[in-house]
Amino acid sequence: MKNTFGSSVTMTLFGESHGSEIGVVLDGVAPGLLIDEDFIRSQLYLRRPHGKISTARVEDDPFRIVSGVFEGRTTGTPICILIPNTNTRSGDYSKGLPRPGHADYTAECKYHGYQDYRGGGHFSGRLTAPIVAAGAIALMMLRKNGIEIGTHIKTLAGIEDRPFGHLQTDIELLGDALFPVLRESSALAMQQAIEQAAQDGDSVGGVLETAVIGMPCGVGEPWFDTVEGVLSHALFSIPAVKGVEFGEGFAFADMRGSEANDGLRAVGGKVVTTTNHNGGINGGITNGMPILFRCAVKPTPSIFCEQDSVNLQTMQNETLTLKGRHDPAIIHRARVVVDSITALVLWDFLAQRFGTDFADID
């Protein structure tokens, strides 16, 4: 029953959707690093639901850092962040009739009926809030070293956003956008599709595309701890992520080697690639080019259409009609979670490569 991720910098996640508090412990953080609590708040705000395209359950997330930070700087000991749950309606959930697409049934199998089933319990997307709080600290550390991360909605319900262009500019554009797209017309069409799904009692999914700039070359491990492997491991922990691909991904299957290979050139005493089909990674190790990957996010499984289920107490087939407050799409809120997970993984890789004190101390 493992809820900890990382090697040099580790993250332990705890809590349930309708419990009193949820939280995270970060260990392996160097001492003396400046913590900007306003930035943590701004990142949590990006994850928060907004308007008709999100759930009506809105949590203000007044987080508390209860250890590991003193007088605004890290102490080098574990950082514990707590976030209260204040806007719950536990009566909307009943035990024994699992929701299709959710972890209700598998949780029953693993925890023998002792799990907290309210709102999905420990499996809920609510637990991405402490991930975002921890990820905000990781993003601070990466930015101190010139590393930036940005994610946009590449597609939603078949509607396309424009591809990444000038990465530095696009990452800045996405920075505090509540609906992270690179073309305004795409945002309007996507939001209309989400609203239509909500009116139908249904939901939609899509694809998130992420770019990382500023990562040095030579970070990562061959074989079992490749950058792709560890990032994928972490990204698949985000609820609703069902696919991850790097660079050209599955499109490589239709390419020749002469198309797929990235040529090498020396520019200003530095080796660069003429293309970036491999997404900044070769042999599991960063090559100094931008890291590019995409995550497929499935439609939110909480929908208001009638669905088939099984009463686990009587083992009789039943029809489930959902109650509660749910998102018709989570992809726009998941963007900051992807950024956070990516930052935590890369921070850990850098700490393994250069030591936990790799970040410059002010």
PDB file of C-alpha atoms in Angstrom, residues 32-250:
ATOM      1  CA  GLY A  32      17.547  27.571   2.880  1.00  0.00           C
ATOM      2  CA  LEU A  33      15.243  27.645  -0.168  1.00  0.00           C
ATOM      3  CA  LEU A  34      12.805  30.567  -0.268  1.00  0.00           C
ATOM      4  CA  ILE A  35       9.123  29.538  -0.207  1.00  0.00           C
ATOM      5  CA  ASP A  36       6.613  31.857  -1.889  1.00  0.00           C
ATOM      6  CA  GLU A  37       3.225  31.001  -0.376  1.00  0.00           C
ATOM      7  CA  ASP A  38       1.457  33.380  -2.767  1.00  0.00           C
ATOM      8  CA  PHE A  39       2.724  31.272  -5.674  1.00  0.00           C
ATOM      9  CA  ILE A  40       1.381  28.111  -4.013  1.00  0.00           C
ATOM     10  CA  ARG A  41      -2.006  29.849  -3.698  1.00  0.00           C
ATOM     11  CA  SER A  42      -1.961  30.876  -7.354  1.00  0.00           C
ATOM     12  CA  GLN A  43      -1.248  27.300  -8.451  1.00  0.00           C
ATOM     13  CA  LEU A  44      -4.064  25.940  -6.299  1.00  0.00           C
ATOM     14  CA  TYR A  45      -6.353  28.563  -7.850  1.00  0.00           C
ATOM     15  CA  LEU A  46      -5.616  27.145 -11.312  1.00  0.00           C
ATOM     16  CA  ARG A  47      -6.791  23.707 -10.113  1.00  0.00           C
ATOM     17  CA  ARG A  48      -9.985  25.096  -8.576  1.00  0.00           C
ATOM     18  CA  PRO A  49     -13.304  24.702 -10.465  1.00  0.00           C
ATOM     19  CA  HIS A  50     -14.594  27.786 -12.284  1.00  0.00           C
ATOM     20  CA  GLY A  51     -17.988  28.425 -13.897  1.00  0.00           C
ATOM     21  CA  LYS A  52     -20.367  26.118 -15.752  1.00  0.00           C
ATOM     22  CA  ILE A  53     -17.611  23.894 -17.156  1.00  0.00           C
ATOM     23  CA  SER A  54     -16.633  22.581 -13.692  1.00  0.00           C
ATOM     24  CA  THR A  55     -18.124  21.003 -10.585  1.00  0.00           C
ATOM     25  CA  ALA A  56     -20.120  23.126  -8.146  1.00  0.00           C
ATOM     26  CA  ARG A  57     -17.950  21.815  -5.304  1.00  0.00           C
ATOM     27  CA  VAL A  58     -15.551  24.700  -4.732  1.00  0.00           C
ATOM     28  CA  GLU A  59     -12.896  24.432  -2.029  1.00  0.00           C
ATOM     29  CA  ASP A  60     -10.865  27.524  -1.105  1.00  0.00           C
ATOM     30  CA  ASP A  61      -7.853  25.367  -0.151  1.00  0.00           C
ATOM     31  CA  PRO A  62      -6.451  27.490   2.716  1.00  0.00           C
ATOM     32  CA  PHE A  63      -3.317  25.334   3.010  1.00  0.00           C
ATOM     33  CA  ARG A  64      -1.058  25.248   6.065  1.00  0.00           C
ATOM     34  CA  ILE A  65       2.654  24.434   6.011  1.00  0.00           C
ATOM     35  CA  VAL A  66       3.062  22.792   9.407  1.00  0.00           C
ATOM     36  CA  SER A  67       6.696  21.671   9.217  1.00  0.00           C
ATOM     37  CA  GLY A  68       9.879  22.045   7.209  1.00  0.00           C
ATOM     38  CA  VAL A  69       9.649  25.817   6.651  1.00  0.00           C
ATOM     39  CA  PHE A  70      10.813  28.459   9.139  1.00  0.00           C
ATOM     40  CA  GLU A  71      10.857  32.212   8.564  1.00  0.00           C
ATOM     41  CA  GLY A  72       9.989  31.668   4.914  1.00  0.00           C
ATOM     42  CA  ARG A  73      12.782  29.211   4.080  1.00  0.00           C
ATOM     43  CA  THR A  74      13.106  25.454   4.031  1.00  0.00           C
ATOM     44  CA  THR A  75      14.820  23.886   7.022  1.00  0.00           C
ATOM     45  CA  GLY A  76      15.947  20.700   5.262  1.00  0.00           C
ATOM     46  CA  THR A  77      13.503  18.561   7.256  1.00  0.00           C
ATOM     47  CA  PRO A  78      10.250  17.113   5.839  1.00  0.00           C
ATOM     48  CA  ILE A  79       7.749  19.694   4.625  1.00  0.00           C
ATOM     49  CA  CYS A  80       4.166  18.829   5.585  1.00  0.00           C
ATOM     50  CA  ILE A  81       1.292  20.709   3.920  1.00  0.00           C
ATOM     51  CA  LEU A  82      -2.311  20.302   5.105  1.00  0.00           C
ATOM     52  CA  ILE A  83      -5.448  21.354   3.185  1.00  0.00           C
ATOM     53  CA  PRO A  84      -8.907  21.149   4.826  1.00  0.00           C
ATOM     54  CA  ASN A  85     -12.032  19.746   3.169  1.00  0.00           C
ATOM     55  CA  THR A  86     -14.868  22.133   3.945  1.00  0.00           C
ATOM     56  CA  ASN A  87     -17.467  21.765   1.165  1.00  0.00           C
ATOM     57  CA  THR A  88     -18.531  18.114   1.275  1.00  0.00           C
ATOM     58  CA  ARG A  89     -21.923  16.439   0.764  1.00  0.00           C
ATOM     59  CA  SER A  90     -21.263  12.879   1.845  1.00  0.00           C
ATOM     60  CA  GLY A  91     -24.943  11.941   1.617  1.00  0.00           C
ATOM     61  CA  ASP A  92     -24.644  11.934  -2.173  1.00  0.00           C
ATOM     62  CA  TYR A  93     -22.609   8.712  -1.979  1.00  0.00           C
ATOM     63  CA  SER A  94     -23.680   5.210  -1.033  1.00  0.00           C
ATOM     64  CA  LYS A  95     -21.601   2.114  -0.435  1.00  0.00           C
ATOM     65  CA  GLY A  96     -22.037  -1.083  -2.375  1.00  0.00           C
ATOM     66  CA  LEU A  97     -23.123   0.236  -5.793  1.00  0.00           C
ATOM     67  CA  PRO A  98     -19.859   1.011  -7.632  1.00  0.00           C
ATOM     68  CA  ARG A  99     -19.814   3.783 -10.215  1.00  0.00           C
ATOM     69  CA  PRO A 100     -18.672   2.636 -13.680  1.00  0.00           C
ATOM     70  CA  GLY A 101     -15.296   4.060 -14.675  1.00  0.00           C
ATOM     71  CA  HIS A 102     -14.349   4.818 -11.070  1.00  0.00           C
ATOM     72  CA  ALA A 103     -12.147   2.935  -8.617  1.00  0.00           C
ATOM     73  CA  ASP A 104     -15.125   2.024  -6.400  1.00  0.00           C
ATOM     74  CA  TYR A 105     -15.072  -1.679  -7.305  1.00  0.00           C
ATOM     75  CA  THR A 106     -11.291  -2.114  -7.318  1.00  0.00           C
ATOM     76  CA  ALA A 107     -11.071  -0.272  -3.985  1.00  0.00           C
ATOM     77  CA  GLU A 108     -13.580  -2.765  -2.579  1.00  0.00           C
ATOM     78  CA  CYS A 109     -11.412  -5.626  -3.839  1.00  0.00           C
ATOM     79  CA  LYS A 110      -8.179  -4.218  -2.384  1.00  0.00           C
ATOM     80  CA  TYR A 111      -9.367  -2.833   0.951  1.00  0.00           C
ATOM     81  CA  HIS A 112     -12.063  -5.466   1.705  1.00  0.00           C
ATOM     82  CA  GLY A 113     -14.816  -2.881   2.214  1.00  0.00           C
ATOM     83  CA  TYR A 114     -12.973  -0.792   4.800  1.00  0.00           C
ATOM     84  CA  GLN A 115     -12.170   2.061   2.394  1.00  0.00           C
ATOM     85  CA  ASP A 116     -13.709   5.527   2.732  1.00  0.00           C
ATOM     86  CA  TYR A 117     -16.111   5.483  -0.230  1.00  0.00           C
ATOM     87  CA  ARG A 118     -17.364   9.078   0.093  1.00  0.00           C
ATOM     88  CA  GLY A 119     -16.500  11.068  -3.002  1.00  0.00           C
ATOM     89  CA  GLY A 120     -14.073   8.390  -4.120  1.00  0.00           C
ATOM     90  CA  GLY A 121     -12.106   8.529  -0.867  1.00  0.00           C
ATOM     91  CA  HIS A 122      -8.354   8.223  -1.344  1.00  0.00           C
ATOM     92  CA  PHE A 123      -8.827   7.702  -5.098  1.00  0.00           C
ATOM     93  CA  SER A 124     -10.511  11.069  -5.615  1.00  0.00           C
ATOM     94  CA  GLY A 125      -9.158  13.823  -7.823  1.00  0.00           C
ATOM     95  CA  ARG A 126      -9.497  15.970  -4.699  1.00  0.00           C
ATOM     96  CA  LEU A 127      -6.091  14.612  -3.690  1.00  0.00           C
ATOM     97  CA  THR A 128      -4.495  16.392  -6.601  1.00  0.00           C
ATOM     98  CA  ALA A 129      -4.720  19.593  -4.507  1.00  0.00           C
ATOM     99  CA  PRO A 130      -1.792  18.635  -2.231  1.00  0.00           C
ATOM    100  CA  ILE A 131       0.109  17.436  -5.320  1.00  0.00           C
ATOM    101  CA  VAL A 132      -0.293  20.934  -6.762  1.00  0.00           C
ATOM    102  CA  ALA A 133       0.859  22.516  -3.486  1.00  0.00           C
ATOM    103  CA  ALA A 134       3.984  20.337  -3.473  1.00  0.00           C
ATOM    104  CA  GLY A 135       4.444  20.865  -7.198  1.00  0.00           C
ATOM    105  CA  ALA A 136       4.433  24.628  -6.691  1.00  0.00           C
ATOM    106  CA  ILE A 137       7.538  24.259  -4.516  1.00  0.00           C
ATOM    107  CA  ALA A 138       9.152  22.081  -7.188  1.00  0.00           C
ATOM    108  CA  LEU A 139       8.319  24.674  -9.865  1.00  0.00           C
ATOM    109  CA  MET A 140      10.003  27.344  -7.727  1.00  0.00           C
ATOM    110  CA  MET A 141      13.155  25.257  -7.534  1.00  0.00           C
ATOM    111  CA  LEU A 142      13.200  24.566 -11.272  1.00  0.00           C
ATOM    112  CA  ARG A 143      12.659  28.213 -12.191  1.00  0.00           C
ATOM    113  CA  LYS A 144      15.653  29.177 -10.068  1.00  0.00           C
ATOM    114  CA  ASN A 145      17.628  27.015 -12.485  1.00  0.00           C
ATOM    115  CA  GLY A 146      16.057  28.365 -15.676  1.00  0.00           C
ATOM    116  CA  ILE A 147      13.689  25.420 -16.234  1.00  0.00           C
ATOM    117  CA  GLU A 148      10.101  26.215 -17.270  1.00  0.00           C
ATOM    118  CA  ILE A 149       7.060  23.968 -17.824  1.00  0.00           C
ATOM    119  CA  GLY A 150       3.886  24.682 -19.770  1.00  0.00           C
ATOM    120  CA  THR A 151       0.849  22.595 -20.719  1.00  0.00           C
ATOM    121  CA  HIS A 152      -2.063  23.319 -23.046  1.00  0.00           C
ATOM    122  CA  ILE A 153      -5.174  21.462 -24.132  1.00  0.00           C
ATOM    123  CA  LYS A 154      -4.135  20.049 -27.496  1.00  0.00           C
ATOM    124  CA  THR A 155      -7.521  18.535 -28.246  1.00  0.00           C
ATOM    125  CA  LEU A 156     -10.880  18.344 -26.467  1.00  0.00           C
ATOM    126  CA  ALA A 157     -13.918  16.518 -27.856  1.00  0.00           C
ATOM    127  CA  GLY A 158     -12.216  16.492 -31.263  1.00  0.00           C
ATOM    128  CA  ILE A 159     -11.522  20.263 -31.241  1.00  0.00           C
ATOM    129  CA  GLU A 160      -7.875  21.186 -31.894  1.00  0.00           C
ATOM    130  CA  ASP A 161      -5.748  23.936 -30.376  1.00  0.00           C
ATOM    131  CA  ARG A 162      -2.782  25.249 -32.380  1.00  0.00           C
ATOM    132  CA  PRO A 163       0.540  23.441 -31.853  1.00  0.00           C
ATOM    133  CA  PHE A 164       3.303  24.848 -29.679  1.00  0.00           C
ATOM    134  CA  GLY A 165       5.279  27.534 -31.496  1.00  0.00           C
ATOM    135  CA  HIS A 166       7.931  29.624 -29.747  1.00  0.00           C
ATOM    136  CA  LEU A 167       8.084  27.671 -26.503  1.00  0.00           C
ATOM    137  CA  GLN A 168       9.239  30.431 -24.155  1.00  0.00           C
ATOM    138  CA  THR A 169       6.466  32.735 -25.363  1.00  0.00           C
ATOM    139  CA  ASP A 170       3.798  30.029 -25.282  1.00  0.00           C
ATOM    140  CA  ILE A 171       4.738  28.876 -21.779  1.00  0.00           C
ATOM    141  CA  GLU A 172       4.458  32.462 -20.559  1.00  0.00           C
ATOM    142  CA  LEU A 173       1.078  32.775 -22.311  1.00  0.00           C
ATOM    143  CA  LEU A 174      -0.222  29.664 -20.536  1.00  0.00           C
ATOM    144  CA  GLY A 175       1.135  30.731 -17.136  1.00  0.00           C
ATOM    145  CA  ASP A 176      -1.989  31.806 -15.219  1.00  0.00           C
ATOM    146  CA  ALA A 177      -4.655  30.950 -17.822  1.00  0.00           C
ATOM    147  CA  LEU A 178      -7.704  29.284 -16.256  1.00  0.00           C
ATOM    148  CA  PHE A 179      -8.472  27.594 -19.583  1.00  0.00           C
ATOM    149  CA  PRO A 180      -5.043  26.722 -21.003  1.00  0.00           C
ATOM    150  CA  VAL A 181      -5.123  26.996 -24.780  1.00  0.00           C
ATOM    151  CA  LEU A 182      -2.920  28.841 -27.261  1.00  0.00           C
ATOM    152  CA  ARG A 183      -5.706  30.063 -29.566  1.00  0.00           C
ATOM    153  CA  GLU A 184      -8.718  32.000 -28.279  1.00  0.00           C
ATOM    154  CA  SER A 185     -11.125  30.527 -30.826  1.00  0.00           C
ATOM    155  CA  SER A 186     -10.198  27.033 -29.635  1.00  0.00           C
ATOM    156  CA  ALA A 187     -11.063  27.983 -26.065  1.00  0.00           C
ATOM    157  CA  LEU A 188     -14.540  29.155 -27.072  1.00  0.00           C
ATOM    158  CA  ALA A 189     -15.332  26.015 -29.079  1.00  0.00           C
ATOM    159  CA  MET A 190     -13.986  23.702 -26.372  1.00  0.00           C
ATOM    160  CA  GLN A 191     -15.955  25.417 -23.607  1.00  0.00           C
ATOM    161  CA  GLN A 192     -19.135  25.154 -25.677  1.00  0.00           C
ATOM    162  CA  ALA A 193     -18.503  21.420 -26.097  1.00  0.00           C
ATOM    163  CA  ILE A 194     -18.081  21.015 -22.334  1.00  0.00           C
ATOM    164  CA  GLU A 195     -21.281  22.949 -21.637  1.00  0.00           C
ATOM    165  CA  GLN A 196     -23.200  20.823 -24.137  1.00  0.00           C
ATOM    166  CA  ALA A 197     -21.931  17.626 -22.502  1.00  0.00           C
ATOM    167  CA  ALA A 198     -23.029  18.980 -19.107  1.00  0.00           C
ATOM    168  CA  GLN A 199     -26.510  19.708 -20.467  1.00  0.00           C
ATOM    169  CA  ASP A 200     -26.656  16.116 -21.713  1.00  0.00           C
ATOM    170  CA  GLY A 201     -25.609  14.786 -18.295  1.00  0.00           C
ATOM    171  CA  ASP A 202     -22.433  13.522 -19.921  1.00  0.00           C
ATOM    172  CA  SER A 203     -18.714  14.386 -20.047  1.00  0.00           C
ATOM    173  CA  VAL A 204     -15.792  14.846 -22.455  1.00  0.00           C
ATOM    174  CA  GLY A 205     -12.042  14.173 -22.458  1.00  0.00           C
ATOM    175  CA  GLY A 206      -9.048  15.260 -24.488  1.00  0.00           C
ATOM    176  CA  VAL A 207      -5.274  15.466 -24.786  1.00  0.00           C
ATOM    177  CA  LEU A 208      -2.862  17.667 -22.826  1.00  0.00           C
ATOM    178  CA  GLU A 209       0.473  18.591 -24.410  1.00  0.00           C
ATOM    179  CA  THR A 210       3.419  19.598 -22.212  1.00  0.00           C
ATOM    180  CA  ALA A 211       6.708  21.309 -22.989  1.00  0.00           C
ATOM    181  CA  VAL A 212       9.730  21.640 -20.678  1.00  0.00           C
ATOM    182  CA  ILE A 213      12.534  24.039 -21.582  1.00  0.00           C
ATOM    183  CA  GLY A 214      15.895  24.556 -19.883  1.00  0.00           C
ATOM    184  CA  MET A 215      16.571  20.978 -18.768  1.00  0.00           C
ATOM    185  CA  PRO A 216      20.316  20.197 -18.980  1.00  0.00           C
ATOM    186  CA  CYS A 217      21.531  17.218 -20.968  1.00  0.00           C
ATOM    187  CA  GLY A 218      22.676  14.040 -19.236  1.00  0.00           C
ATOM    188  CA  VAL A 219      19.829  13.719 -16.700  1.00  0.00           C
ATOM    189  CA  GLY A 220      18.108  10.349 -16.325  1.00  0.00           C
ATOM    190  CA  GLU A 221      19.000   6.671 -16.304  1.00  0.00           C
ATOM    191  CA  PRO A 222      19.060   3.924 -18.939  1.00  0.00           C
ATOM    192  CA  TRP A 223      16.689   0.974 -18.797  1.00  0.00           C
ATOM    193  CA  PHE A 224      14.499   1.028 -15.700  1.00  0.00           C
ATOM    194  CA  ASP A 225      14.616   4.653 -14.528  1.00  0.00           C
ATOM    195  CA  THR A 226      14.457   6.442 -17.850  1.00  0.00           C
ATOM    196  CA  VAL A 227      13.059   9.971 -17.914  1.00  0.00           C
ATOM    197  CA  GLU A 228      10.121   8.706 -19.988  1.00  0.00           C
ATOM    198  CA  GLY A 229       9.599   5.745 -17.673  1.00  0.00           C
ATOM    199  CA  VAL A 230       9.573   7.680 -14.398  1.00  0.00           C
ATOM    200  CA  LEU A 231       7.545  10.549 -15.803  1.00  0.00           C
ATOM    201  CA  SER A 232       4.994   8.093 -17.193  1.00  0.00           C
ATOM    202  CA  HIS A 233       4.867   6.271 -13.863  1.00  0.00           C
ATOM    203  CA  ALA A 234       4.018   9.542 -12.113  1.00  0.00           C
ATOM    204  CA  LEU A 235       1.679  10.892 -14.798  1.00  0.00           C
ATOM    205  CA  PHE A 236      -0.404   7.719 -14.783  1.00  0.00           C
ATOM    206  CA  SER A 237      -1.097   8.342 -11.098  1.00  0.00           C
ATOM    207  CA  ILE A 238      -3.200  11.377 -12.081  1.00  0.00           C
ATOM    208  CA  PRO A 239      -6.863  10.310 -12.137  1.00  0.00           C
ATOM    209  CA  ALA A 240      -8.219   9.943 -15.700  1.00  0.00           C
ATOM    210  CA  VAL A 241      -4.818   9.872 -17.460  1.00  0.00           C
ATOM    211  CA  LYS A 242      -4.958   6.776 -19.688  1.00  0.00           C
ATOM    212  CA  GLY A 243      -2.183   7.389 -22.195  1.00  0.00           C
ATOM    213  CA  VAL A 244       1.246   9.076 -22.335  1.00  0.00           C
ATOM    214  CA  GLU A 245       3.485   9.554 -25.392  1.00  0.00           C
ATOM    215  CA  PHE A 246       6.786  11.393 -25.890  1.00  0.00           C
ATOM    216  CA  GLY A 247       7.891  13.289 -28.977  1.00  0.00           C
ATOM    217  CA  GLU A 248       6.149  11.830 -32.011  1.00  0.00           C
ATOM    218  CA  GLY A 249       4.902   8.954 -29.852  1.00  0.00           C
ATOM    219  CA  PHE A 250       2.711   6.501 -31.751  1.00  0.00           C
TER     220      PHE A 250
END
